[in-house]
Structure formats: structure tokens, C-alpha cells
Amino acid sequence: MARPSDVPIPQEPMSPYPINTEFCDIVCGFGRGSSELGIPTANVPIDQLPSIVEKLPLGVYFGFCRVAKVDSECTRVVKRKDGRSVDYNFGATLNNKDLETWPVVLSIGLNPFYHNKAKTVELHIMHKFSDDFYGAKVKFNILGFIRPELDYTTKEALIKDINTDIEIAKKTLNTPPYSEYSHL
Ligand SMILES: Cc1cc2nc3c(=O)[nH]c(=O)nc-3n(C[C@H](O)[C@H](O)[C@H](O)COP(=O)(O)O)c2cc1C
């Protein structure tokens, strides 16, 4: 299963990991994760993360995360960068299961396949949520690095690699001592 770009994962998190975040905002990205790739991601602003995150190599990471609702009287409609409108419901419709801790695979990068101009931090949370949750908050840890960010000639090759990343993250996070970092 190992790909040429895969970096060996140590038996336990090694410096600079674990990196622990505070709760940060879930904002909308370009929306292609769900619609084009079938792999939804929650985007978080990099300036709300510990400063070390800015210095990490671009690529794919793994850890655990937990989503929290934000008290809000209203929902808000926000125009996404592709012009489509998205509802910010601040997580109001999430159920108790959705609010548990879940394994996560993260992409920190410029998404060369899509020629993004700015670095994004996107979380693919390994749980089927009951609804979207733009405007909610997420807290997470980063426990290790899987591979550098790559460019692809086809969308299918990108999807295949992300699915491999998910499998590697899932397997690693299931083994102690990684599994012990799930208390957020
Ligand atoms: C685990 C994971 C790995 C990814 N790896 C790459 C990559 O190597 N190259 C790349 O161009 N994009 C990569 N992406 C980013 C996807 O291209 C991105 O999720 C997609 O552009 C959707 O972003 P959007 O929802 O902001 O539109 C990765 C995303 C995830 C979740």
C-alpha cells in the first residue's frame, strides 16, 4: 500500500507533534471537496491556528477533532468564492454523535490540482454528519505527517490518493499511543 511519496510514520507522535489547536471557525472553501471529489472538507482559517502550523511543510496530516455548535439566534447566507450561496447554521442541527471526537485527515496546502493562490487548511472528518455545519467551531490535534502535497493529472488520481490517506490515518489513529490522543 505504501506510495513513493509516503513518509514513514513513527510508532508514536514525534516533535513537533502533537500540535493542539483551540476551537477555531469553520468557514467555506470553494466547495469542490463535496461536489467534485465526494470528499467533504471543513476549512479553517490558518491565522486561528498555532503559529507553528504556518511553518509545516505543505501536505497531508492526521489527528483527531471535535466540532462544537456556536450559539446563534440566526442562520446566515454567505456567498462562496464560486458564487454559490451557503447557509451558515453554526452547527445548530448537529446531533450528539456528531459532537463526539472523530479521526481526521488534514490537507495543508495550495491544492496544486486546483491552482489555489492562498494556502488552505482543510479537514476531512471521518464521520458522516447529519448536516452541514458552516459557522460551527472545530478543535483538533495534528499527530503526524503522511505525505507532501502533490499535483495530479486527473481528478480520479487525486481521489484515489485521498482515500489512501484516509486509510493510513484511520489505521494509525487506531493504534496506541496515537489512539490515546483522542481526548479533546
Ligand atoms: C487528505 C487530503 C489530501 C489532499 N491532497 C491533495 C493533493 O495532494 N493535491 C491537491 O491538489 N489537493 C489535495 N487535497 C485538496 C483537495 O484538492 C481539496 O480538498 C479540494 O480542492 C476541495 O477544496 P474546496 O472544498 O475548498 O473546494 C487534499 C485534500 C485532502 C482532504
JSON list of C-alpha atoms and ligand atoms in Angstrom, two decimals:
[
{"chain": "A", "resi": 1, "resn": "MET", "atom": "CA", "xyz": [0.00, 0.00, 0.00]},
{"chain": "A", "resi": 2, "resn": "ALA", "atom": "CA", "xyz": [2.99, 2.36, 0.56]},
{"chain": "A", "resi": 3, "resn": "ARG", "atom": "CA", "xyz": [3.30, 5.02, -2.16]},
{"chain": "A", "resi": 4, "resn": "PRO", "atom": "CA", "xyz": [6.64, 6.55, -3.16]},
{"chain": "A", "resi": 5, "resn": "SER", "atom": "CA", "xyz": [5.68, 9.86, -1.55]},
{"chain": "A", "resi": 6, "resn": "ASP", "atom": "CA", "xyz": [4.64, 8.33, 1.79]},
{"chain": "A", "resi": 7, "resn": "VAL", "atom": "CA", "xyz": [6.76, 9.34, 4.74]},
{"chain": "A", "resi": 8, "resn": "PRO", "atom": "CA", "xyz": [7.34, 6.60, 7.37]},
{"chain": "A", "resi": 9, "resn": "ILE", "atom": "CA", "xyz": [5.05, 7.17, 10.35]},
{"chain": "A", "resi": 10, "resn": "PRO", "atom": "CA", "xyz": [6.77, 6.70, 13.73]},
{"chain": "A", "resi": 11, "resn": "GLN", "atom": "CA", "xyz": [5.22, 4.48, 16.40]},
{"chain": "A", "resi": 12, "resn": "GLU", "atom": "CA", "xyz": [4.23, 7.49, 18.45]},
{"chain": "A", "resi": 13, "resn": "PRO", "atom": "CA", "xyz": [3.85, 11.22, 17.74]},
{"chain": "A", "resi": 14, "resn": "MET", "atom": "CA", "xyz": [7.31, 12.81, 17.46]},
{"chain": "A", "resi": 15, "resn": "SER", "atom": "CA", "xyz": [8.22, 16.51, 17.77]},
{"chain": "A", "resi": 16, "resn": "PRO", "atom": "CA", "xyz": [6.69, 18.89, 16.63]},
{"chain": "A", "resi": 17, "resn": "TYR", "atom": "CA", "xyz": [3.63, 16.70, 17.20]},
{"chain": "A", "resi": 18, "resn": "PRO", "atom": "CA", "xyz": [1.23, 16.70, 18.89]},
{"chain": "A", "resi": 19, "resn": "ILE", "atom": "CA", "xyz": [0.13, 20.17, 17.81]},
{"chain": "A", "resi": 20, "resn": "ASN", "atom": "CA", "xyz": [-3.05, 21.15, 19.63]},
{"chain": "A", "resi": 21, "resn": "THR", "atom": "CA", "xyz": [-5.41, 23.85, 18.41]},
{"chain": "A", "resi": 22, "resn": "GLU", "atom": "CA", "xyz": [-8.08, 25.84, 20.24]},
{"chain": "A", "resi": 23, "resn": "PHE", "atom": "CA", "xyz": [-11.60, 25.91, 18.82]},
{"chain": "A", "resi": 24, "resn": "CYS", "atom": "CA", "xyz": [-11.50, 27.74, 15.51]},
{"chain": "A", "resi": 25, "resn": "ASP", "atom": "CA", "xyz": [-14.11, 28.79, 12.95]},
{"chain": "A", "resi": 26, "resn": "ILE", "atom": "CA", "xyz": [-15.37, 26.51, 10.19]},
{"chain": "A", "resi": 27, "resn": "VAL", "atom": "CA", "xyz": [-15.55, 28.63, 7.06]},
{"chain": "A", "resi": 28, "resn": "CYS", "atom": "CA", "xyz": [-16.50, 27.78, 3.49]},
{"chain": "A", "resi": 29, "resn": "GLY", "atom": "CA", "xyz": [-13.86, 26.86, 0.96]},
{"chain": "A", "resi": 30, "resn": "PHE", "atom": "CA", "xyz": [-14.52, 26.51, -2.76]},
{"chain": "A", "resi": 31, "resn": "GLY", "atom": "CA", "xyz": [-16.98, 23.66, -2.15]},
{"chain": "A", "resi": 32, "resn": "ARG", "atom": "CA", "xyz": [-15.29, 21.24, -4.56]},
{"chain": "A", "resi": 33, "resn": "GLY", "atom": "CA", "xyz": [-14.46, 18.74, -1.82]},
{"chain": "A", "resi": 34, "resn": "SER", "atom": "CA", "xyz": [-18.07, 17.63, -1.55]},
{"chain": "A", "resi": 35, "resn": "SER", "atom": "CA", "xyz": [-19.38, 18.34, -5.00]},
{"chain": "A", "resi": 36, "resn": "GLU", "atom": "CA", "xyz": [-16.50, 17.23, -7.25]},
{"chain": "A", "resi": 37, "resn": "LEU", "atom": "CA", "xyz": [-14.47, 14.82, -5.15]},
{"chain": "A", "resi": 38, "resn": "GLY", "atom": "CA", "xyz": [-17.18, 13.34, -2.93]},
{"chain": "A", "resi": 39, "resn": "ILE", "atom": "CA", "xyz": [-14.83, 14.00, -0.01]},
{"chain": "A", "resi": 40, "resn": "PRO", "atom": "CA", "xyz": [-16.23, 16.87, 2.08]},
{"chain": "A", "resi": 41, "resn": "THR", "atom": "CA", "xyz": [-13.79, 19.08, 3.95]},
{"chain": "A", "resi": 42, "resn": "ALA", "atom": "CA", "xyz": [-14.18, 21.70, 6.67]},
{"chain": "A", "resi": 43, "resn": "ASN", "atom": "CA", "xyz": [-11.94, 24.71, 6.07]},
{"chain": "A", "resi": 44, "resn": "VAL", "atom": "CA", "xyz": [-10.40, 26.58, 8.99]},
{"chain": "A", "resi": 45, "resn": "PRO", "atom": "CA", "xyz": [-8.58, 29.95, 8.90]},
{"chain": "A", "resi": 46, "resn": "ILE", "atom": "CA", "xyz": [-4.84, 29.39, 9.25]},
{"chain": "A", "resi": 47, "resn": "ASP", "atom": "CA", "xyz": [-4.46, 32.57, 11.32]},
{"chain": "A", "resi": 48, "resn": "GLN", "atom": "CA", "xyz": [-6.54, 30.99, 14.11]},
{"chain": "A", "resi": 49, "resn": "LEU", "atom": "CA", "xyz": [-4.10, 28.07, 14.44]},
{"chain": "A", "resi": 50, "resn": "PRO", "atom": "CA", "xyz": [-0.86, 27.83, 16.46]},
{"chain": "A", "resi": 51, "resn": "SER", "atom": "CA", "xyz": [1.88, 29.72, 14.58]},
{"chain": "A", "resi": 52, "resn": "ILE", "atom": "CA", "xyz": [3.86, 26.50, 14.01]},
{"chain": "A", "resi": 53, "resn": "VAL", "atom": "CA", "xyz": [1.19, 25.33, 11.53]},
{"chain": "A", "resi": 54, "resn": "GLU", "atom": "CA", "xyz": [2.26, 28.08, 9.12]},
{"chain": "A", "resi": 55, "resn": "LYS", "atom": "CA", "xyz": [5.79, 26.56, 9.10]},
{"chain": "A", "resi": 56, "resn": "LEU", "atom": "CA", "xyz": [4.75, 22.95, 8.45]},
{"chain": "A", "resi": 57, "resn": "PRO", "atom": "CA", "xyz": [5.55, 21.52, 5.01]},
{"chain": "A", "resi": 58, "resn": "LEU", "atom": "CA", "xyz": [2.58, 21.51, 2.63]},
{"chain": "A", "resi": 59, "resn": "GLY", "atom": "CA", "xyz": [0.96, 18.12, 2.69]},
{"chain": "A", "resi": 60, "resn": "VAL", "atom": "CA", "xyz": [-1.34, 15.68, 4.39]},
{"chain": "A", "resi": 61, "resn": "TYR", "atom": "CA", "xyz": [-1.56, 15.21, 8.18]},
{"chain": "A", "resi": 62, "resn": "PHE", "atom": "CA", "xyz": [-3.73, 13.26, 10.60]},
{"chain": "A", "resi": 63, "resn": "GLY", "atom": "CA", "xyz": [-5.16, 13.63, 14.09]},
{"chain": "A", "resi": 64, "resn": "PHE", "atom": "CA", "xyz": [-8.42, 13.87, 16.00]},
{"chain": "A", "resi": 65, "resn": "CYS", "atom": "CA", "xyz": [-11.02, 16.60, 16.05]},
{"chain": "A", "resi": 66, "resn": "ARG", "atom": "CA", "xyz": [-14.20, 17.68, 17.76]},
{"chain": "A", "resi": 67, "resn": "VAL", "atom": "CA", "xyz": [-16.89, 20.00, 16.41]},
{"chain": "A", "resi": 68, "resn": "ALA", "atom": "CA", "xyz": [-18.89, 22.36, 18.66]},
{"chain": "A", "resi": 69, "resn": "LYS", "atom": "CA", "xyz": [-22.04, 24.34, 17.98]},
{"chain": "A", "resi": 70, "resn": "VAL", "atom": "CA", "xyz": [-21.96, 28.13, 18.25]},
{"chain": "A", "resi": 71, "resn": "ASP", "atom": "CA", "xyz": [-24.91, 29.79, 19.99]},
{"chain": "A", "resi": 72, "resn": "SER", "atom": "CA", "xyz": [-26.55, 31.91, 17.37]},
{"chain": "A", "resi": 73, "resn": "GLU", "atom": "CA", "xyz": [-30.06, 33.26, 17.04]},
{"chain": "A", "resi": 74, "resn": "CYS", "atom": "CA", "xyz": [-29.99, 33.22, 13.29]},
{"chain": "A", "resi": 75, "resn": "THR", "atom": "CA", "xyz": [-28.72, 31.43, 10.21]},
{"chain": "A", "resi": 76, "resn": "ARG", "atom": "CA", "xyz": [-26.84, 33.46, 7.67]},
{"chain": "A", "resi": 77, "resn": "VAL", "atom": "CA", "xyz": [-26.42, 33.01, 3.92]},
{"chain": "A", "resi": 78, "resn": "VAL", "atom": "CA", "xyz": [-22.88, 33.59, 2.69]},
{"chain": "A", "resi": 79, "resn": "LYS", "atom": "CA", "xyz": [-21.69, 33.77, -0.94]},
{"chain": "A", "resi": 80, "resn": "ARG", "atom": "CA", "xyz": [-18.98, 31.22, -1.61]},
{"chain": "A", "resi": 81, "resn": "LYS", "atom": "CA", "xyz": [-15.95, 32.00, -3.81]},
{"chain": "A", "resi": 82, "resn": "ASP", "atom": "CA", "xyz": [-17.63, 30.13, -6.70]},
{"chain": "A", "resi": 83, "resn": "GLY", "atom": "CA", "xyz": [-20.68, 32.40, -6.42]},
{"chain": "A", "resi": 84, "resn": "ARG", "atom": "CA", "xyz": [-22.94, 29.77, -4.82]},
{"chain": "A", "resi": 85, "resn": "SER", "atom": "CA", "xyz": [-24.71, 30.60, -1.59]},
{"chain": "A", "resi": 86, "resn": "VAL", "atom": "CA", "xyz": [-24.13, 28.51, 1.51]},
{"chain": "A", "resi": 87, "resn": "ASP", "atom": "CA", "xyz": [-26.12, 28.52, 4.74]},
{"chain": "A", "resi": 88, "resn": "TYR", "atom": "CA", "xyz": [-24.21, 29.24, 7.90]},
{"chain": "A", "resi": 89, "resn": "ASN", "atom": "CA", "xyz": [-26.24, 27.37, 10.54]},
{"chain": "A", "resi": 90, "resn": "PHE", "atom": "CA", "xyz": [-23.47, 27.47, 13.20]},
{"chain": "A", "resi": 91, "resn": "GLY", "atom": "CA", "xyz": [-23.91, 23.74, 13.80]},
{"chain": "A", "resi": 92, "resn": "ALA", "atom": "CA", "xyz": [-27.45, 24.13, 15.18]},
{"chain": "A", "resi": 93, "resn": "THR", "atom": "CA", "xyz": [-28.67, 20.90, 13.54]},
{"chain": "A", "resi": 94, "resn": "LEU", "atom": "CA", "xyz": [-25.80, 18.65, 14.68]},
{"chain": "A", "resi": 95, "resn": "ASN", "atom": "CA", "xyz": [-26.69, 15.71, 16.95]},
{"chain": "A", "resi": 96, "resn": "ASN", "atom": "CA", "xyz": [-24.78, 14.36, 19.96]},
{"chain": "A", "resi": 97, "resn": "LYS", "atom": "CA", "xyz": [-22.97, 11.74, 17.87]},
{"chain": "A", "resi": 98, "resn": "ASP", "atom": "CA", "xyz": [-21.74, 14.49, 15.50]},
{"chain": "A", "resi": 99, "resn": "LEU", "atom": "CA", "xyz": [-20.24, 16.29, 18.51]},
{"chain": "A", "resi": 100, "resn": "GLU", "atom": "CA", "xyz": [-18.05, 13.34, 19.58]},
{"chain": "A", "resi": 101, "resn": "THR", "atom": "CA", "xyz": [-14.32, 13.18, 18.80]},
{"chain": "A", "resi": 102, "resn": "TRP", "atom": "CA", "xyz": [-13.54, 11.82, 15.31]},
{"chain": "A", "resi": 103, "resn": "PRO", "atom": "CA", "xyz": [-10.40, 10.91, 13.42]},
{"chain": "A", "resi": 104, "resn": "VAL", "atom": "CA", "xyz": [-9.41, 13.49, 10.84]},
{"chain": "A", "resi": 105, "resn": "VAL", "atom": "CA", "xyz": [-7.12, 13.73, 7.84]},
{"chain": "A", "resi": 106, "resn": "LEU", "atom": "CA", "xyz": [-5.94, 17.24, 7.03]},
{"chain": "A", "resi": 107, "resn": "SER", "atom": "CA", "xyz": [-4.67, 18.93, 3.94]},
{"chain": "A", "resi": 108, "resn": "ILE", "atom": "CA", "xyz": [-2.44, 21.97, 4.43]},
{"chain": "A", "resi": 109, "resn": "GLY", "atom": "CA", "xyz": [-1.56, 23.46, 1.11]},
{"chain": "A", "resi": 110, "resn": "LEU", "atom": "CA", "xyz": [-2.18, 25.24, -2.13]},
{"chain": "A", "resi": 111, "resn": "ASN", "atom": "CA", "xyz": [-4.13, 22.40, -3.79]},
{"chain": "A", "resi": 112, "resn": "PRO", "atom": "CA", "xyz": [-1.98, 22.47, -6.96]},
{"chain": "A", "resi": 113, "resn": "PHE", "atom": "CA", "xyz": [-4.57, 20.37, -8.80]},
{"chain": "A", "resi": 114, "resn": "TYR", "atom": "CA", "xyz": [-6.92, 23.37, -8.45]},
{"chain": "A", "resi": 115, "resn": "HIS", "atom": "CA", "xyz": [-4.23, 26.11, -8.69]},
{"chain": "A", "resi": 116, "resn": "ASN", "atom": "CA", "xyz": [-5.29, 27.86, -5.47]},
{"chain": "A", "resi": 117, "resn": "LYS", "atom": "CA", "xyz": [-3.47, 31.14, -4.77]},
{"chain": "A", "resi": 118, "resn": "ALA", "atom": "CA", "xyz": [-3.63, 31.00, -0.96]},
{"chain": "A", "resi": 119, "resn": "LYS", "atom": "CA", "xyz": [-2.75, 28.26, 1.49]},
{"chain": "A", "resi": 120, "resn": "THR", "atom": "CA", "xyz": [-5.75, 26.47, 2.98]},
{"chain": "A", "resi": 121, "resn": "VAL", "atom": "CA", "xyz": [-6.18, 24.13, 5.93]},
{"chain": "A", "resi": 122, "resn": "GLU", "atom": "CA", "xyz": [-8.94, 21.61, 5.25]},
{"chain": "A", "resi": 123, "resn": "LEU", "atom": "CA", "xyz": [-10.16, 18.81, 7.48]},
{"chain": "A", "resi": 124, "resn": "HIS", "atom": "CA", "xyz": [-11.82, 15.69, 6.20]},
{"chain": "A", "resi": 125, "resn": "ILE", "atom": "CA", "xyz": [-13.54, 14.36, 9.31]},
{"chain": "A", "resi": 126, "resn": "MET", "atom": "CA", "xyz": [-14.12, 10.59, 9.29]},
{"chain": "A", "resi": 127, "resn": "HIS", "atom": "CA", "xyz": [-17.76, 10.68, 10.26]},
{"chain": "A", "resi": 128, "resn": "LYS", "atom": "CA", "xyz": [-20.99, 11.03, 8.30]},
{"chain": "A", "resi": 129, "resn": "PHE", "atom": "CA", "xyz": [-22.51, 14.22, 9.71]},
{"chain": "A", "resi": 130, "resn": "SER", "atom": "CA", "xyz": [-26.27, 14.73, 9.84]},
{"chain": "A", "resi": 131, "resn": "ASP", "atom": "CA", "xyz": [-25.98, 18.15, 8.15]},
{"chain": "A", "resi": 132, "resn": "ASP", "atom": "CA", "xyz": [-23.54, 20.87, 7.05]},
{"chain": "A", "resi": 133, "resn": "PHE", "atom": "CA", "xyz": [-22.12, 22.99, 9.87]},
{"chain": "A", "resi": 134, "resn": "TYR", "atom": "CA", "xyz": [-20.61, 26.17, 8.47]},
{"chain": "A", "resi": 135, "resn": "GLY", "atom": "CA", "xyz": [-20.07, 28.69, 11.28]},
{"chain": "A", "resi": 136, "resn": "ALA", "atom": "CA", "xyz": [-19.60, 25.99, 13.93]},
{"chain": "A", "resi": 137, "resn": "LYS", "atom": "CA", "xyz": [-16.22, 25.60, 15.65]},
{"chain": "A", "resi": 138, "resn": "VAL", "atom": "CA", "xyz": [-13.67, 22.79, 15.49]},
{"chain": "A", "resi": 139, "resn": "LYS", "atom": "CA", "xyz": [-10.78, 21.92, 17.78]},
{"chain": "A", "resi": 140, "resn": "PHE", "atom": "CA", "xyz": [-8.20, 19.39, 16.62]},
{"chain": "A", "resi": 141, "resn": "ASN", "atom": "CA", "xyz": [-4.74, 17.99, 17.08]},
{"chain": "A", "resi": 142, "resn": "ILE", "atom": "CA", "xyz": [-2.13, 17.15, 14.47]},
{"chain": "A", "resi": 143, "resn": "LEU", "atom": "CA", "xyz": [-0.29, 13.95, 15.35]},
{"chain": "A", "resi": 144, "resn": "GLY", "atom": "CA", "xyz": [1.73, 13.23, 12.23]},
{"chain": "A", "resi": 145, "resn": "PHE", "atom": "CA", "xyz": [2.52, 13.69, 8.55]},
{"chain": "A", "resi": 146, "resn": "ILE", "atom": "CA", "xyz": [1.55, 11.29, 5.75]},
{"chain": "A", "resi": 147, "resn": "ARG", "atom": "CA", "xyz": [2.90, 12.77, 2.51]},
{"chain": "A", "resi": 148, "resn": "PRO", "atom": "CA", "xyz": [3.73, 16.02, 0.73]},
{"chain": "A", "resi": 149, "resn": "GLU", "atom": "CA", "xyz": [1.09, 17.76, -1.37]},
{"chain": "A", "resi": 150, "resn": "LEU", "atom": "CA", "xyz": [1.16, 16.59, -5.00]},
{"chain": "A", "resi": 151, "resn": "ASP", "atom": "CA", "xyz": [-0.20, 17.72, -8.34]},
{"chain": "A", "resi": 152, "resn": "TYR", "atom": "CA", "xyz": [-2.33, 15.29, -10.36]},
{"chain": "A", "resi": 153, "resn": "THR", "atom": "CA", "xyz": [-3.28, 14.88, -13.98]},
{"chain": "A", "resi": 154, "resn": "THR", "atom": "CA", "xyz": [-6.73, 13.52, -13.17]},
{"chain": "A", "resi": 155, "resn": "LYS", "atom": "CA", "xyz": [-9.37, 14.08, -10.52]},
{"chain": "A", "resi": 156, "resn": "GLU", "atom": "CA", "xyz": [-9.63, 10.28, -10.13]},
{"chain": "A", "resi": 157, "resn": "ALA", "atom": "CA", "xyz": [-5.95, 10.01, -9.16]},
{"chain": "A", "resi": 158, "resn": "LEU", "atom": "CA", "xyz": [-6.41, 12.75, -6.53]},
{"chain": "A", "resi": 159, "resn": "ILE", "atom": "CA", "xyz": [-9.50, 10.98, -5.13]},
{"chain": "A", "resi": 160, "resn": "LYS", "atom": "CA", "xyz": [-7.64, 7.65, -5.02]},
{"chain": "A", "resi": 161, "resn": "ASP", "atom": "CA", "xyz": [-4.74, 9.20, -3.09]},
{"chain": "A", "resi": 162, "resn": "ILE", "atom": "CA", "xyz": [-7.04, 10.97, -0.62]},
{"chain": "A", "resi": 163, "resn": "ASN", "atom": "CA", "xyz": [-8.79, 7.65, 0.03]},
{"chain": "A", "resi": 164, "resn": "THR", "atom": "CA", "xyz": [-5.41, 6.03, 0.69]},
{"chain": "A", "resi": 165, "resn": "ASP", "atom": "CA", "xyz": [-4.58, 8.93, 3.06]},
{"chain": "A", "resi": 166, "resn": "ILE", "atom": "CA", "xyz": [-7.85, 8.25, 4.89]},
{"chain": "A", "resi": 167, "resn": "GLU", "atom": "CA", "xyz": [-6.99, 4.55, 5.26]},
{"chain": "A", "resi": 168, "resn": "ILE", "atom": "CA", "xyz": [-3.47, 5.30, 6.54]},
{"chain": "A", "resi": 169, "resn": "ALA", "atom": "CA", "xyz": [-4.80, 7.87, 9.03]},
{"chain": "A", "resi": 170, "resn": "LYS", "atom": "CA", "xyz": [-7.57, 5.56, 10.24]},
{"chain": "A", "resi": 171, "resn": "LYS", "atom": "CA", "xyz": [-5.19, 2.65, 10.74]},
{"chain": "A", "resi": 172, "resn": "THR", "atom": "CA", "xyz": [-2.57, 4.75, 12.54]},
{"chain": "A", "resi": 173, "resn": "LEU", "atom": "CA", "xyz": [-5.08, 6.52, 14.79]},
{"chain": "A", "resi": 174, "resn": "ASN", "atom": "CA", "xyz": [-6.49, 3.17, 15.88]},
{"chain": "A", "resi": 175, "resn": "THR", "atom": "CA", "xyz": [-3.16, 2.05, 17.33]},
{"chain": "A", "resi": 176, "resn": "PRO", "atom": "CA", "xyz": [-1.83, 3.13, 20.72]},
{"chain": "A", "resi": 177, "resn": "PRO", "atom": "CA", "xyz": [-0.28, 5.52, 21.55]},
{"chain": "A", "resi": 178, "resn": "TYR", "atom": "CA", "xyz": [-1.97, 7.53, 18.76]},
{"chain": "A", "resi": 179, "resn": "SER", "atom": "CA", "xyz": [-5.43, 6.43, 19.91]},
{"chain": "A", "resi": 180, "resn": "GLU", "atom": "CA", "xyz": [-4.71, 7.93, 23.33]},
{"chain": "A", "resi": 181, "resn": "TYR", "atom": "CA", "xyz": [-4.74, 11.43, 21.85]},
{"chain": "A", "resi": 182, "resn": "SER", "atom": "CA", "xyz": [-8.47, 11.28, 21.13]},
{"chain": "A", "resi": 183, "resn": "HIS", "atom": "CA", "xyz": [-9.46, 13.18, 24.28]},
{"chain": "A", "resi": 184, "resn": "LEU", "atom": "CA", "xyz": [-10.01, 16.75, 23.17]},
{"chain": "B", "resi": 1, "resn": "LIG", "atom": "C1", "xyz": [-6.49, 14.20, 2.76]},
{"chain": "B", "resi": 1, "resn": "LIG", "atom": "C2", "xyz": [-6.44, 15.20, 1.66]},
{"chain": "B", "resi": 1, "resn": "LIG", "atom": "C3", "xyz": [-5.36, 15.22, 0.80]},
{"chain": "B", "resi": 1, "resn": "LIG", "atom": "C4", "xyz": [-5.28, 16.13, -0.24]},
{"chain": "B", "resi": 1, "resn": "LIG", "atom": "N1", "xyz": [-4.21, 16.12, -1.07]},
{"chain": "B", "resi": 1, "resn": "LIG", "atom": "C5", "xyz": [-4.14, 16.99, -2.10]},
{"chain": "B", "resi": 1, "resn": "LIG", "atom": "C6", "xyz": [-3.03, 16.97, -3.00]},
{"chain": "B", "resi": 1, "resn": "LIG", "atom": "O1", "xyz": [-2.06, 16.21, -2.85]},
{"chain": "B", "resi": 1, "resn": "LIG", "atom": "N2", "xyz": [-3.04, 17.85, -4.04]},
{"chain": "B", "resi": 1, "resn": "LIG", "atom": "C7", "xyz": [-4.07, 18.73, -4.24]},
{"chain": "B", "resi": 1, "resn": "LIG", "atom": "O2", "xyz": [-4.02, 19.48, -5.21]},
{"chain": "B", "resi": 1, "resn": "LIG", "atom": "N3", "xyz": [-5.12, 18.79, -3.40]},
{"chain": "B", "resi": 1, "resn": "LIG", "atom": "C8", "xyz": [-5.17, 17.94, -2.32]},
{"chain": "B", "resi": 1, "resn": "LIG", "atom": "N4", "xyz": [-6.22, 17.98, -1.47]},
{"chain": "B", "resi": 1, "resn": "LIG", "atom": "C9", "xyz": [-7.13, 19.10, -1.54]},
{"chain": "B", "resi": 1, "resn": "LIG", "atom": "C10", "xyz": [-8.30, 18.89, -2.43]},
{"chain": "B", "resi": 1, "resn": "LIG", "atom": "O3", "xyz": [-7.92, 19.30, -3.72]},
{"chain": "B", "resi": 1, "resn": "LIG", "atom": "C11", "xyz": [-9.36, 19.81, -1.85]},
{"chain": "B", "resi": 1, "resn": "LIG", "atom": "O4", "xyz": [-9.94, 19.16, -0.76]},
{"chain": "B", "resi": 1, "resn": "LIG", "atom": "C12", "xyz": [-10.34, 20.23, -2.86]},
{"chain": "B", "resi": 1, "resn": "LIG", "atom": "O5", "xyz": [-9.73, 21.21, -3.66]},
{"chain": "B", "resi": 1, "resn": "LIG", "atom": "C13", "xyz": [-11.60, 20.80, -2.25]},
{"chain": "B", "resi": 1, "resn": "LIG", "atom": "O6", "xyz": [-11.39, 22.04, -1.68]},
{"chain": "B", "resi": 1, "resn": "LIG", "atom": "P1", "xyz": [-12.62, 23.04, -1.54]},
{"chain": "B", "resi": 1, "resn": "LIG", "atom": "O7", "xyz": [-13.68, 22.34, -0.73]},
{"chain": "B", "resi": 1, "resn": "LIG", "atom": "O8", "xyz": [-12.08, 24.28, -0.85]},
{"chain": "B", "resi": 1, "resn": "LIG", "atom": "O9", "xyz": [-13.13, 23.33, -2.93]},
{"chain": "B", "resi": 1, "resn": "LIG", "atom": "C14", "xyz": [-6.32, 17.08, -0.42]},
{"chain": "B", "resi": 1, "resn": "LIG", "atom": "C15", "xyz": [-7.41, 17.07, 0.46]},
{"chain": "B", "resi": 1, "resn": "LIG", "atom": "C16", "xyz": [-7.48, 16.16, 1.49]},
{"chain": "B", "resi": 1, "resn": "LIG", "atom": "C17", "xyz": [-8.66, 16.17, 2.42]}
]
